[in-house]
Short mmCIF file of C-alpha atoms and ligand atoms in Angstrom, two decimals:
data_model
loop_
_atom_site.label_atom_id
_atom_site.label_comp_id
_atom_site.label_asym_id
_atom_site.label_seq_id
_atom_site.Cartn_x
_atom_site.Cartn_y
_atom_site.Cartn_z
CA MET A 253 0.90 12.19 -40.91
CA ALA A 254 3.02 15.00 -39.41
CA GLU A 255 3.94 17.77 -41.74
CA GLN A 256 7.74 17.78 -42.57
CA ARG A 257 9.60 20.34 -40.74
CA THR A 258 13.09 21.33 -40.73
CA LEU A 259 15.17 21.81 -37.53
CA ILE A 260 17.08 24.86 -37.58
CA HIS A 261 18.31 24.96 -33.96
CA GLY A 262 19.80 21.31 -33.79
CA GLN A 263 19.11 18.47 -31.61
CA TRP A 264 20.19 17.00 -28.43
CA SER A 265 23.00 14.26 -28.73
CA ASN A 266 21.01 11.65 -26.93
CA ARG A 267 18.25 10.87 -24.53
CA THR A 268 20.27 11.45 -21.41
CA VAL A 269 21.31 15.03 -22.49
CA PHE A 270 17.43 15.85 -23.16
CA ILE A 271 16.65 14.57 -19.45
CA LEU A 272 19.69 16.59 -18.08
CA ALA A 273 18.77 19.77 -19.86
CA ALA A 274 15.09 19.53 -18.98
CA THR A 275 16.12 18.82 -15.40
CA GLY A 276 18.55 21.77 -15.49
CA SER A 277 15.47 24.01 -16.51
CA ALA A 278 13.30 22.57 -13.70
CA VAL A 279 15.70 22.55 -11.04
CA GLY A 280 16.66 26.10 -10.05
CA LEU A 281 15.69 28.80 -7.74
CA GLY A 282 12.33 27.46 -7.45
CA ASN A 283 13.56 24.35 -5.60
CA ILE A 284 15.99 25.88 -3.32
CA TRP A 285 15.03 29.39 -2.97
CA LYS A 286 11.39 29.61 -3.44
CA PHE A 287 9.94 26.29 -2.30
CA PRO A 288 11.05 26.66 1.15
CA TYR A 289 10.05 30.11 1.75
CA ILE A 290 6.57 29.71 0.17
CA ALA A 291 6.09 26.46 2.18
CA GLY A 292 7.05 28.46 5.34
CA GLU A 293 4.74 31.31 4.57
CA ASN A 294 1.79 28.94 3.85
CA GLY A 295 2.24 26.94 7.04
CA GLY A 296 4.06 23.98 5.97
CA GLY A 297 2.53 20.37 5.71
CA THR A 298 -0.68 20.92 3.94
CA PHE A 299 0.88 23.15 1.45
CA VAL A 300 3.54 20.55 0.69
CA LEU A 301 0.84 17.84 0.36
CA VAL A 302 -1.13 20.07 -2.06
CA TYR A 303 2.01 20.65 -4.15
CA LEU A 304 2.90 17.08 -4.30
CA LEU A 305 -0.43 16.19 -5.66
CA CYS A 306 -0.32 19.04 -8.22
CA ILE A 307 3.02 17.73 -9.33
CA ALA A 308 1.66 14.10 -9.93
CA LEU A 309 -1.83 14.99 -11.13
CA ILE A 310 -1.50 18.17 -13.12
CA GLY A 311 2.26 18.73 -13.50
CA LEU A 312 3.53 15.32 -14.85
CA PRO A 313 0.65 15.06 -17.51
CA ILE A 314 1.18 18.47 -18.70
CA MET A 315 4.91 17.99 -18.88
CA MET A 316 4.19 15.15 -21.20
CA ALA A 317 2.05 17.20 -23.25
CA GLU A 318 4.48 19.93 -23.57
CA ILE A 319 7.28 17.80 -24.69
CA MET A 320 5.03 16.13 -27.04
CA LEU A 321 3.73 19.41 -28.60
CA GLY A 322 7.29 20.58 -28.82
CA ARG A 323 8.69 17.40 -30.46
CA ARG A 324 5.95 17.32 -32.99
CA GLY A 325 6.07 21.05 -33.86
CA LYS A 326 9.98 21.21 -34.03
CA GLN A 327 10.03 25.00 -33.53
CA SER A 328 9.78 27.71 -30.96
CA PRO A 329 6.58 27.43 -29.15
CA ILE A 330 4.92 30.26 -31.06
CA ASN A 331 5.58 28.55 -34.42
CA THR A 332 4.95 25.20 -32.99
CA MET A 333 1.34 26.27 -31.89
CA ARG A 334 0.80 27.83 -35.36
CA ALA A 335 2.02 24.65 -37.17
CA LEU A 336 0.06 22.06 -35.05
CA SER A 337 -3.16 23.95 -35.16
CA ARG A 338 -2.76 24.15 -38.92
CA GLU A 339 -1.99 20.49 -39.31
CA GLU A 340 -5.02 19.67 -37.13
CA HIS A 341 -7.12 22.02 -39.23
CA ARG A 342 -7.91 24.05 -36.18
CA ASN A 343 -8.22 27.79 -35.24
CA PRO A 344 -5.03 29.54 -35.75
CA ASN A 345 -5.65 31.65 -32.64
CA TRP A 346 -3.85 28.97 -30.66
CA VAL A 347 -0.80 30.64 -31.70
CA TRP A 348 -1.45 33.05 -28.72
CA LEU A 349 -0.64 30.26 -26.28
CA GLY A 350 2.98 30.62 -27.61
CA TRP A 351 2.95 34.43 -27.18
CA LEU A 352 1.50 33.98 -23.71
CA GLY A 353 4.53 31.72 -22.98
CA VAL A 354 7.05 34.05 -24.40
CA VAL A 355 5.95 37.09 -22.33
CA ALA A 356 5.66 34.79 -19.21
CA GLY A 357 9.24 33.70 -19.69
CA ILE A 358 10.72 37.14 -20.04
CA LEU A 359 8.67 38.53 -16.85
CA ILE A 360 9.84 35.52 -14.92
CA LEU A 361 13.43 35.91 -15.88
CA SER A 362 13.32 39.69 -15.06
CA TYR A 363 13.04 38.73 -11.31
CA TYR A 364 14.68 35.37 -11.48
CA SER A 365 18.02 37.12 -12.59
CA VAL A 366 17.84 39.54 -9.62
CA ILE A 367 17.55 36.70 -7.10
CA ALA A 368 20.21 34.78 -8.83
CA GLY A 369 22.34 37.94 -8.37
CA TRP A 370 21.95 37.55 -4.57
CA ALA A 371 23.14 33.96 -4.90
CA ILE A 372 26.35 35.16 -6.83
CA SER A 373 26.98 37.81 -4.27
CA TYR A 374 26.71 35.24 -1.44
CA VAL A 375 29.55 33.10 -3.14
CA PHE A 376 31.84 35.98 -2.59
CA ARG A 377 30.60 36.73 0.97
CA THR A 378 31.07 33.20 1.82
CA ALA A 379 34.57 32.95 0.22
CA GLY A 380 35.56 36.14 2.15
CA GLY A 381 34.70 34.43 5.51
CA MET A 382 31.87 36.80 6.25
CA PHE A 383 29.74 34.00 7.79
CA GLN A 384 32.47 32.24 10.12
CA GLY A 385 30.72 31.72 13.51
CA VAL A 386 27.98 34.12 12.63
CA THR A 387 24.74 34.56 14.52
CA ALA A 388 21.20 34.56 13.25
CA ASP A 389 20.98 38.37 13.77
CA GLY A 390 24.48 38.65 12.01
CA VAL A 391 23.14 36.81 8.76
CA ASN A 392 19.99 38.85 9.05
CA SER A 393 21.78 42.17 8.91
CA ILE A 394 24.20 41.10 6.09
CA PHE A 395 20.99 40.30 4.02
CA THR A 396 19.28 43.52 4.73
CA ASP A 397 22.43 45.29 3.72
CA LEU A 398 22.57 43.67 0.44
CA VAL A 399 18.91 44.07 -0.60
CA SER A 400 18.86 47.66 0.54
CA ASP A 401 21.69 48.65 -1.95
CA PRO A 402 20.24 49.09 -5.43
CA GLU A 403 23.41 49.49 -6.93
CA ARG A 404 24.85 46.29 -5.81
CA LEU A 405 21.59 44.32 -6.78
CA LEU A 406 21.81 46.03 -10.20
CA ALA A 407 25.28 44.91 -10.63
CA TRP A 408 24.87 41.48 -9.89
CA HIS A 409 21.52 41.34 -11.89
CA THR A 410 23.66 42.57 -14.89
CA VAL A 411 26.18 39.96 -14.35
CA PHE A 412 23.57 37.38 -14.25
CA MET A 413 21.92 38.47 -17.32
CA VAL A 414 25.23 38.71 -19.34
CA MET A 415 25.93 35.04 -18.28
CA THR A 416 22.46 33.86 -19.51
CA MET A 417 22.70 35.69 -22.78
CA ALA A 418 26.18 34.34 -23.47
CA VAL A 419 25.01 30.80 -23.37
CA VAL A 420 21.70 31.46 -25.14
CA ALA A 421 23.95 33.23 -27.82
CA ARG A 422 25.75 30.22 -28.37
CA GLY A 423 22.92 28.06 -28.89
CA VAL A 424 21.58 25.90 -26.09
CA LYS A 425 23.03 22.64 -26.87
CA ASN A 426 26.81 23.38 -26.79
CA GLY A 427 26.70 25.26 -23.62
CA ILE A 428 24.27 23.20 -21.62
CA GLU A 429 25.11 19.81 -22.54
CA LYS A 430 28.57 19.57 -20.97
CA ALA A 431 28.10 21.63 -17.92
CA VAL A 432 24.91 19.91 -16.72
CA THR A 433 26.36 16.48 -16.80
CA PHE A 434 28.48 16.85 -13.85
CA LEU A 435 27.36 20.02 -11.96
CA MET A 436 23.83 18.69 -11.27
CA PRO A 437 25.09 15.69 -9.47
CA LEU A 438 27.38 17.96 -7.53
CA LEU A 439 24.57 20.24 -6.28
CA PHE A 440 22.62 17.10 -5.34
CA GLY A 441 25.53 16.00 -3.10
CA LEU A 442 26.04 19.36 -1.44
CA LEU A 443 22.50 19.51 -0.59
CA ILE A 444 22.93 16.15 1.09
CA ILE A 445 25.78 17.69 3.11
CA VAL A 446 23.66 20.50 4.29
CA VAL A 447 20.81 18.11 5.17
CA ILE A 448 23.38 16.14 7.25
CA TYR A 449 24.34 19.30 9.20
CA ALA A 450 20.72 20.03 9.74
CA MET A 451 20.47 16.58 11.35
CA THR A 452 22.99 17.75 13.90
CA THR A 453 21.23 20.84 15.01
CA GLY A 454 18.93 18.83 17.40
CA HIS A 455 15.94 20.30 15.52
CA PHE A 456 15.71 18.22 12.50
CA MET A 457 12.62 16.44 13.38
CA GLU A 458 10.88 19.53 13.94
CA GLY A 459 11.68 20.72 10.49
CA VAL A 460 10.42 17.54 9.02
CA ARG A 461 7.29 17.63 11.11
CA PHE A 462 6.81 21.24 9.81
CA LEU A 463 7.22 20.12 6.28
CA PHE A 464 5.08 16.97 6.44
CA THR A 465 2.34 17.65 9.10
CA PRO A 466 -1.00 18.76 7.76
CA GLY A 467 -2.33 21.87 9.17
CA PRO A 468 -4.82 24.64 7.98
CA ILE A 469 -4.43 26.12 4.42
CA ASP A 470 -6.65 28.63 2.61
CA GLY A 471 -7.54 28.93 -1.01
CA LYS A 472 -4.71 31.27 -1.81
CA GLY A 473 -2.32 28.76 -0.34
CA VAL A 474 -3.65 26.02 -2.67
CA LEU A 475 -3.42 28.39 -5.60
CA ILE A 476 0.30 29.23 -4.61
CA ALA A 477 1.06 25.42 -4.15
CA MET A 478 -0.34 24.88 -7.68
CA GLY A 479 1.48 27.77 -9.28
CA HIS A 480 4.54 26.51 -7.76
CA ALA A 481 4.11 23.00 -9.33
CA PHE A 482 4.10 24.65 -12.79
CA PHE A 483 7.02 26.98 -11.95
CA THR A 484 9.15 24.36 -10.52
CA LEU A 485 8.63 21.97 -13.37
CA SER A 486 9.05 24.91 -15.89
CA LEU A 487 5.68 24.28 -17.34
CA GLY A 488 2.97 26.52 -18.99
CA MET A 489 5.31 28.79 -20.78
CA GLY A 490 6.91 26.76 -23.48
CA ALA A 491 10.43 26.15 -21.92
CA ILE A 492 9.80 22.40 -21.81
CA MET A 493 8.03 22.69 -25.22
CA VAL A 494 11.04 24.30 -26.76
CA TYR A 495 13.53 21.61 -25.21
CA GLY A 496 11.05 19.01 -26.44
CA SER A 497 11.48 20.19 -30.04
CA TYR A 498 15.12 19.55 -29.99
CA MET A 499 14.37 15.84 -28.80
CA LYS A 500 14.71 13.03 -31.27
CA LYS A 501 11.68 11.10 -32.16
CA GLN A 502 12.71 7.54 -30.71
CA HIS A 503 12.82 8.59 -27.07
CA SER A 504 10.28 8.14 -24.56
CA ILE A 505 8.43 11.15 -23.41
CA ALA A 506 6.68 9.25 -20.51
CA GLN A 507 9.88 8.02 -18.96
CA ALA A 508 11.69 11.29 -19.47
CA SER A 509 8.97 13.41 -17.67
CA MET A 510 8.87 11.05 -14.73
CA LEU A 511 12.59 11.19 -14.09
CA ILE A 512 12.70 15.04 -14.49
CA ALA A 513 9.71 15.35 -12.16
CA LEU A 514 11.07 12.97 -9.64
CA ALA A 515 14.45 14.65 -9.47
CA ASP A 516 13.00 18.11 -9.27
CA THR A 517 10.70 16.97 -6.23
CA VAL A 518 13.64 15.33 -4.55
CA VAL A 519 15.63 18.51 -4.58
CA ALA A 520 12.91 20.58 -3.44
CA LEU A 521 12.21 18.23 -0.40
CA LEU A 522 15.89 18.18 0.28
CA ALA A 523 16.19 21.91 0.32
CA GLY A 524 13.23 22.03 2.88
CA MET A 525 14.87 19.43 5.21
CA ALA A 526 18.11 21.49 5.01
CA ILE A 527 16.42 24.71 5.87
CA PHE A 528 13.81 24.21 8.45
CA PRO A 529 15.87 22.43 11.22
CA ILE A 530 18.09 25.52 10.88
CA VAL A 531 15.07 27.78 11.07
CA PHE A 532 13.96 26.15 14.29
CA ALA A 533 17.29 25.59 15.87
CA ASN A 534 18.01 29.34 15.54
CA GLY A 535 14.63 30.60 16.51
CA LEU A 536 13.92 32.07 13.13
CA GLU A 537 10.71 32.67 11.35
CA PRO A 538 9.64 30.08 8.81
CA GLY A 539 7.42 32.70 7.15
CA ALA A 540 10.42 35.08 6.68
CA GLY A 541 9.82 35.36 2.91
CA PRO A 542 12.31 35.55 0.08
CA GLY A 543 15.42 36.15 2.20
CA LEU A 544 14.88 32.75 3.94
CA ILE A 545 17.69 30.70 2.38
CA PHE A 546 20.03 33.53 2.65
CA GLN A 547 19.27 33.94 6.38
CA THR A 548 19.52 30.34 7.25
CA LEU A 549 22.03 28.56 5.23
CA PRO A 550 24.85 30.83 6.08
CA ILE A 551 24.38 29.97 9.68
CA ALA A 552 25.21 26.29 8.78
CA PHE A 553 28.27 27.21 6.53
CA GLY A 554 29.38 29.43 9.45
CA HIS A 555 29.32 26.66 11.92
CA MET A 556 30.09 23.35 10.17
CA GLN A 557 33.54 21.82 9.65
CA GLY A 558 34.95 23.22 6.24
CA GLY A 559 31.90 25.31 6.12
CA THR A 560 33.48 28.09 3.90
CA LEU A 561 34.29 25.59 1.33
CA VAL A 562 31.03 23.85 1.31
CA GLY A 563 29.19 27.31 1.27
CA VAL A 564 31.14 28.58 -1.62
CA LEU A 565 30.47 25.60 -3.69
CA PHE A 566 26.85 25.44 -2.52
CA PHE A 567 26.08 29.08 -3.69
CA SER A 568 28.05 28.47 -6.79
CA LEU A 569 25.92 25.49 -7.70
CA LEU A 570 22.91 27.49 -6.81
CA VAL A 571 23.91 30.09 -9.26
CA PHE A 572 24.64 27.28 -11.66
CA ALA A 573 21.19 25.73 -11.27
CA ALA A 574 19.59 29.23 -11.68
CA TRP A 575 21.50 29.56 -14.88
CA THR A 576 20.48 26.40 -16.49
CA SER A 577 16.84 27.45 -15.83
CA ALA A 578 17.16 31.02 -16.99
CA ILE A 579 18.39 29.88 -20.28
CA SER A 580 15.18 27.91 -20.82
CA LEU A 581 13.16 30.92 -19.79
CA ILE A 582 14.32 33.08 -22.56
CA GLU A 583 14.77 30.36 -25.28
CA PRO A 584 11.39 30.41 -26.58
CA ALA A 585 11.59 34.11 -27.29
CA VAL A 586 15.01 33.82 -28.85
CA ALA A 587 14.26 30.88 -30.92
CA TYR A 588 11.24 32.77 -32.23
CA LEU A 589 13.30 35.75 -33.35
CA VAL A 590 15.76 33.38 -35.05
CA GLU A 591 13.07 31.69 -36.92
CA ASN A 592 10.68 34.66 -37.90
CA LYS A 593 12.96 37.77 -37.96
CA GLY A 594 15.93 36.16 -39.54
CA MET A 595 18.06 37.40 -36.57
CA SER A 596 21.36 35.63 -35.66
CA ARG A 597 21.15 33.93 -32.25
CA ILE A 598 23.58 36.50 -30.90
CA HIS A 599 21.48 39.40 -32.06
CA ALA A 600 18.26 37.94 -30.69
CA ALA A 601 19.86 37.15 -27.44
CA GLU A 602 21.07 40.66 -27.01
CA TRP A 603 17.67 42.25 -27.77
CA MET A 604 15.69 39.73 -25.36
CA GLY A 605 18.44 40.20 -22.69
CA GLY A 606 18.15 43.94 -22.98
CA ILE A 607 14.46 43.98 -22.60
CA THR A 608 14.50 41.49 -19.70
CA TRP A 609 17.24 43.25 -17.90
CA PHE A 610 15.23 46.52 -18.09
CA ILE A 611 12.14 44.88 -16.73
CA GLY A 612 14.41 43.60 -13.80
CA LEU A 613 14.95 47.01 -12.64
CA GLY A 614 11.55 46.87 -11.07
CA THR A 615 12.55 44.01 -8.84
CA VAL A 616 15.86 45.59 -8.06
CA PHE A 617 13.92 48.59 -6.59
CA SER A 618 11.16 46.44 -4.92
CA PHE A 619 13.59 45.72 -2.14
CA ASN A 620 14.68 49.29 -1.51
CA ILE A 621 13.73 52.55 -3.16
CA TRP A 622 10.17 51.22 -4.07
CA LYS A 623 9.75 49.07 -1.07
CA ASP A 624 6.60 51.10 -0.07
CA LYS A 625 5.17 51.35 -3.71
CA THR A 626 2.45 48.59 -3.69
CA LEU A 627 -0.10 47.23 -5.84
CA THR A 628 -3.42 45.68 -4.90
CA ILE A 629 -5.45 43.52 -7.33
CA PRO A 630 -9.02 42.95 -5.76
CA TYR A 631 -9.59 39.11 -5.08
CA LEU A 632 -5.87 38.44 -5.75
CA PHE A 633 -3.47 40.12 -3.56
CA GLU A 634 -3.18 43.23 -1.51
CA ASN A 635 -0.23 45.74 -1.05
CA PHE A 636 2.46 43.65 -3.11
CA THR A 637 5.60 45.12 -4.23
CA PHE A 638 6.53 45.03 -7.95
CA PHE A 639 8.48 41.86 -7.32
CA ASP A 640 5.81 40.26 -5.42
CA SER A 641 3.01 41.14 -7.92
CA LEU A 642 5.23 39.81 -10.74
CA ASP A 643 6.04 36.69 -9.07
CA TYR A 644 2.33 36.07 -8.19
CA LEU A 645 0.99 36.82 -11.68
CA THR A 646 3.49 34.89 -13.49
CA ALA A 647 3.68 31.77 -11.25
CA ASN A 648 0.09 31.56 -10.06
CA ILE A 649 -1.85 33.06 -13.00
CA MET A 650 0.03 32.77 -16.44
CA LEU A 651 1.68 29.49 -16.04
CA PRO A 652 -1.48 27.68 -14.94
CA ILE A 653 -3.38 29.28 -17.64
CA GLY A 654 -0.72 28.48 -20.08
CA GLY A 655 -0.64 24.82 -18.62
CA LEU A 656 -4.45 24.56 -18.84
CA PHE A 657 -4.57 25.65 -22.51
CA ILE A 658 -1.75 23.27 -23.42
CA ALA A 659 -3.71 20.38 -21.68
CA LEU A 660 -6.88 21.34 -23.63
CA PHE A 661 -5.14 21.63 -26.89
CA SER A 662 -3.41 18.17 -26.57
CA VAL A 663 -6.37 16.29 -25.68
CA TRP A 664 -9.49 18.16 -26.98
CA ILE A 665 -8.05 19.78 -30.02
CA MET A 666 -5.47 17.28 -31.54
CA ARG A 667 -6.47 14.16 -32.96
CA GLU A 668 -6.09 11.21 -30.65
CA GLN A 669 -3.94 9.44 -33.29
CA SER A 670 -1.40 12.40 -33.61
CA THR A 671 -0.77 12.22 -29.80
CA ARG A 672 -0.95 8.55 -29.64
CA ASP A 673 1.77 8.36 -32.44
CA GLU A 674 4.14 10.95 -30.69
CA LEU A 675 3.77 9.43 -27.08
CA ALA A 676 4.07 6.01 -28.19
CA THR A 677 3.73 4.58 -24.76
CA HIS A 678 2.09 1.79 -23.22
CA PRO A 679 -1.72 1.89 -24.08
CA MET A 680 -2.91 1.88 -20.42
CA LEU A 681 -0.45 4.57 -19.57
CA TYR A 682 -1.57 6.55 -22.59
CA ASN A 683 -5.21 6.30 -21.52
CA ILE A 684 -4.37 7.42 -18.02
CA TRP A 685 -2.62 10.31 -19.41
CA ARG A 686 -5.42 11.24 -21.66
CA PHE A 687 -8.15 10.98 -18.88
CA LEU A 688 -6.14 13.03 -16.54
CA LEU A 689 -5.59 15.79 -19.21
CA ARG A 690 -9.30 15.52 -20.40
CA PHE A 691 -11.14 15.77 -17.15
CA ILE A 692 -8.87 15.90 -13.92
CA THR A 693 -6.28 18.59 -14.95
CA PRO A 694 -8.57 21.29 -16.26
CA VAL A 695 -11.20 20.82 -13.58
CA ALA A 696 -8.49 21.10 -10.91
CA VAL A 697 -6.94 24.20 -12.36
CA ILE A 698 -10.20 25.90 -12.61
CA VAL A 699 -11.61 24.81 -9.31
CA VAL A 700 -8.16 26.26 -7.55
CA PHE A 701 -8.76 29.55 -9.35
CA LEU A 702 -12.32 29.83 -8.44
CA LYS A 703 -11.35 28.94 -4.66
CA ALA A 704 -8.61 31.31 -4.50
CA VAL A 705 -10.72 34.32 -5.53
CA GLY A 706 -13.40 33.18 -3.05
CA ALA A 707 -15.96 32.26 -5.71
CA ILE A 708 -16.55 28.91 -4.14
N1 LIG B 202 11.79 25.66 -12.97
C1 LIG B 202 12.65 26.74 -12.64
C2 LIG B 202 12.98 26.77 -11.11
O1 LIG B 202 12.29 25.91 -10.55
C3 LIG B 202 12.02 27.99 -12.97
C4 LIG B 202 11.54 28.08 -14.36
C5 LIG B 202 10.20 28.38 -14.53
C6 LIG B 202 12.19 27.76 -15.66
C7 LIG B 202 9.49 28.30 -15.68
C8 LIG B 202 11.68 27.78 -16.76
C9 LIG B 202 10.32 28.08 -16.90
O2 LIG B 202 13.71 27.42 -10.54
#
């Protein structure tokens, strides 16, 4: 029997709201900003294939596990791990898994917010007509201008952090529930408009071929694809766990997880199909890096009918998508402070926001005054800036490790009956889930790690 636990943070009003909020967490900069540029840097086709396999075989079962743990534990991930290990009479050190997630969330948000700041500044640039009839060189220099100015980056980073903390301080439910309901579908619609524009460039098939034709990939590329599966589904750090803790008992975890993963994947693929035709039509570099969408999409907005309006809407929705993800990155930490330190949500949000904002300065400077200050970690990466290092360590190392231990805890530590109770799904589906998490997922994660460092 599960212990009785009280809910102090409230619950989602209904099933749809949970799905929307979790989709809001999953769909963000990861899909529209990061997926295209890392696919571009890692050669396209095979990378996309590995990413899709990771979503299905690793991401989806871990998502079910995370929601399940959260819903059973009913608290912030730290306290959930504490409660569940106690309930199962297991080693209390599992609580560290919760801490790992809290730290990962703060580190990710610190750079996520800086990139979201770029998107905010692009709303205004588009609105001001800066991109009308622009050339590829033009967008390039507009982008370089922005990132080489630390003050502007800092200002937008601050704006975004304040926006995020304002929602978190009010409680996740009130803020997110309403906004997500109509803004997510709108983002989807706008992405389709850009894909339609991409079809008119005459290079659509080239873009599609780039995304779907297998080519060479190395061990590092495979690790980046796997790390991205975790990142894009918000897995391995407790974001989905904490949202699961606000979910009601009677709703199906399996069904919700599939819907979330599907929506997330479709958005990423649409973003890819919007961006690569524009890349090829304008002789740009698919491996241009983190600036990729900021150097391609404005060309589309600058040349299509009504492009200013579409562009303003698009970047606004991108900011919104980033916002709903950012909230979930910090929620585990804030929920913990409220539970254990007796802080008000407002106070907890201020504290965590302040710390995250400060770490974000490192990313702000990575693109300008600290551009040449780099870090090398043997076997992992060479000459990475602060931003590159943080992104690599969080997405490709911390999230997969968090996910691995979530998997191990769910199927090797918890009693089968507890997980069966919670998932309450078709027996065959349950068995597949359990088999994947017991054997396939952990082995896959470990093999990918070993391959990336060249050990196998
Ligand atoms: N999934 C979000 C995105 O794709 C990022 C994120 C990662 C959010 C981890 C929460 C936790 O943009």
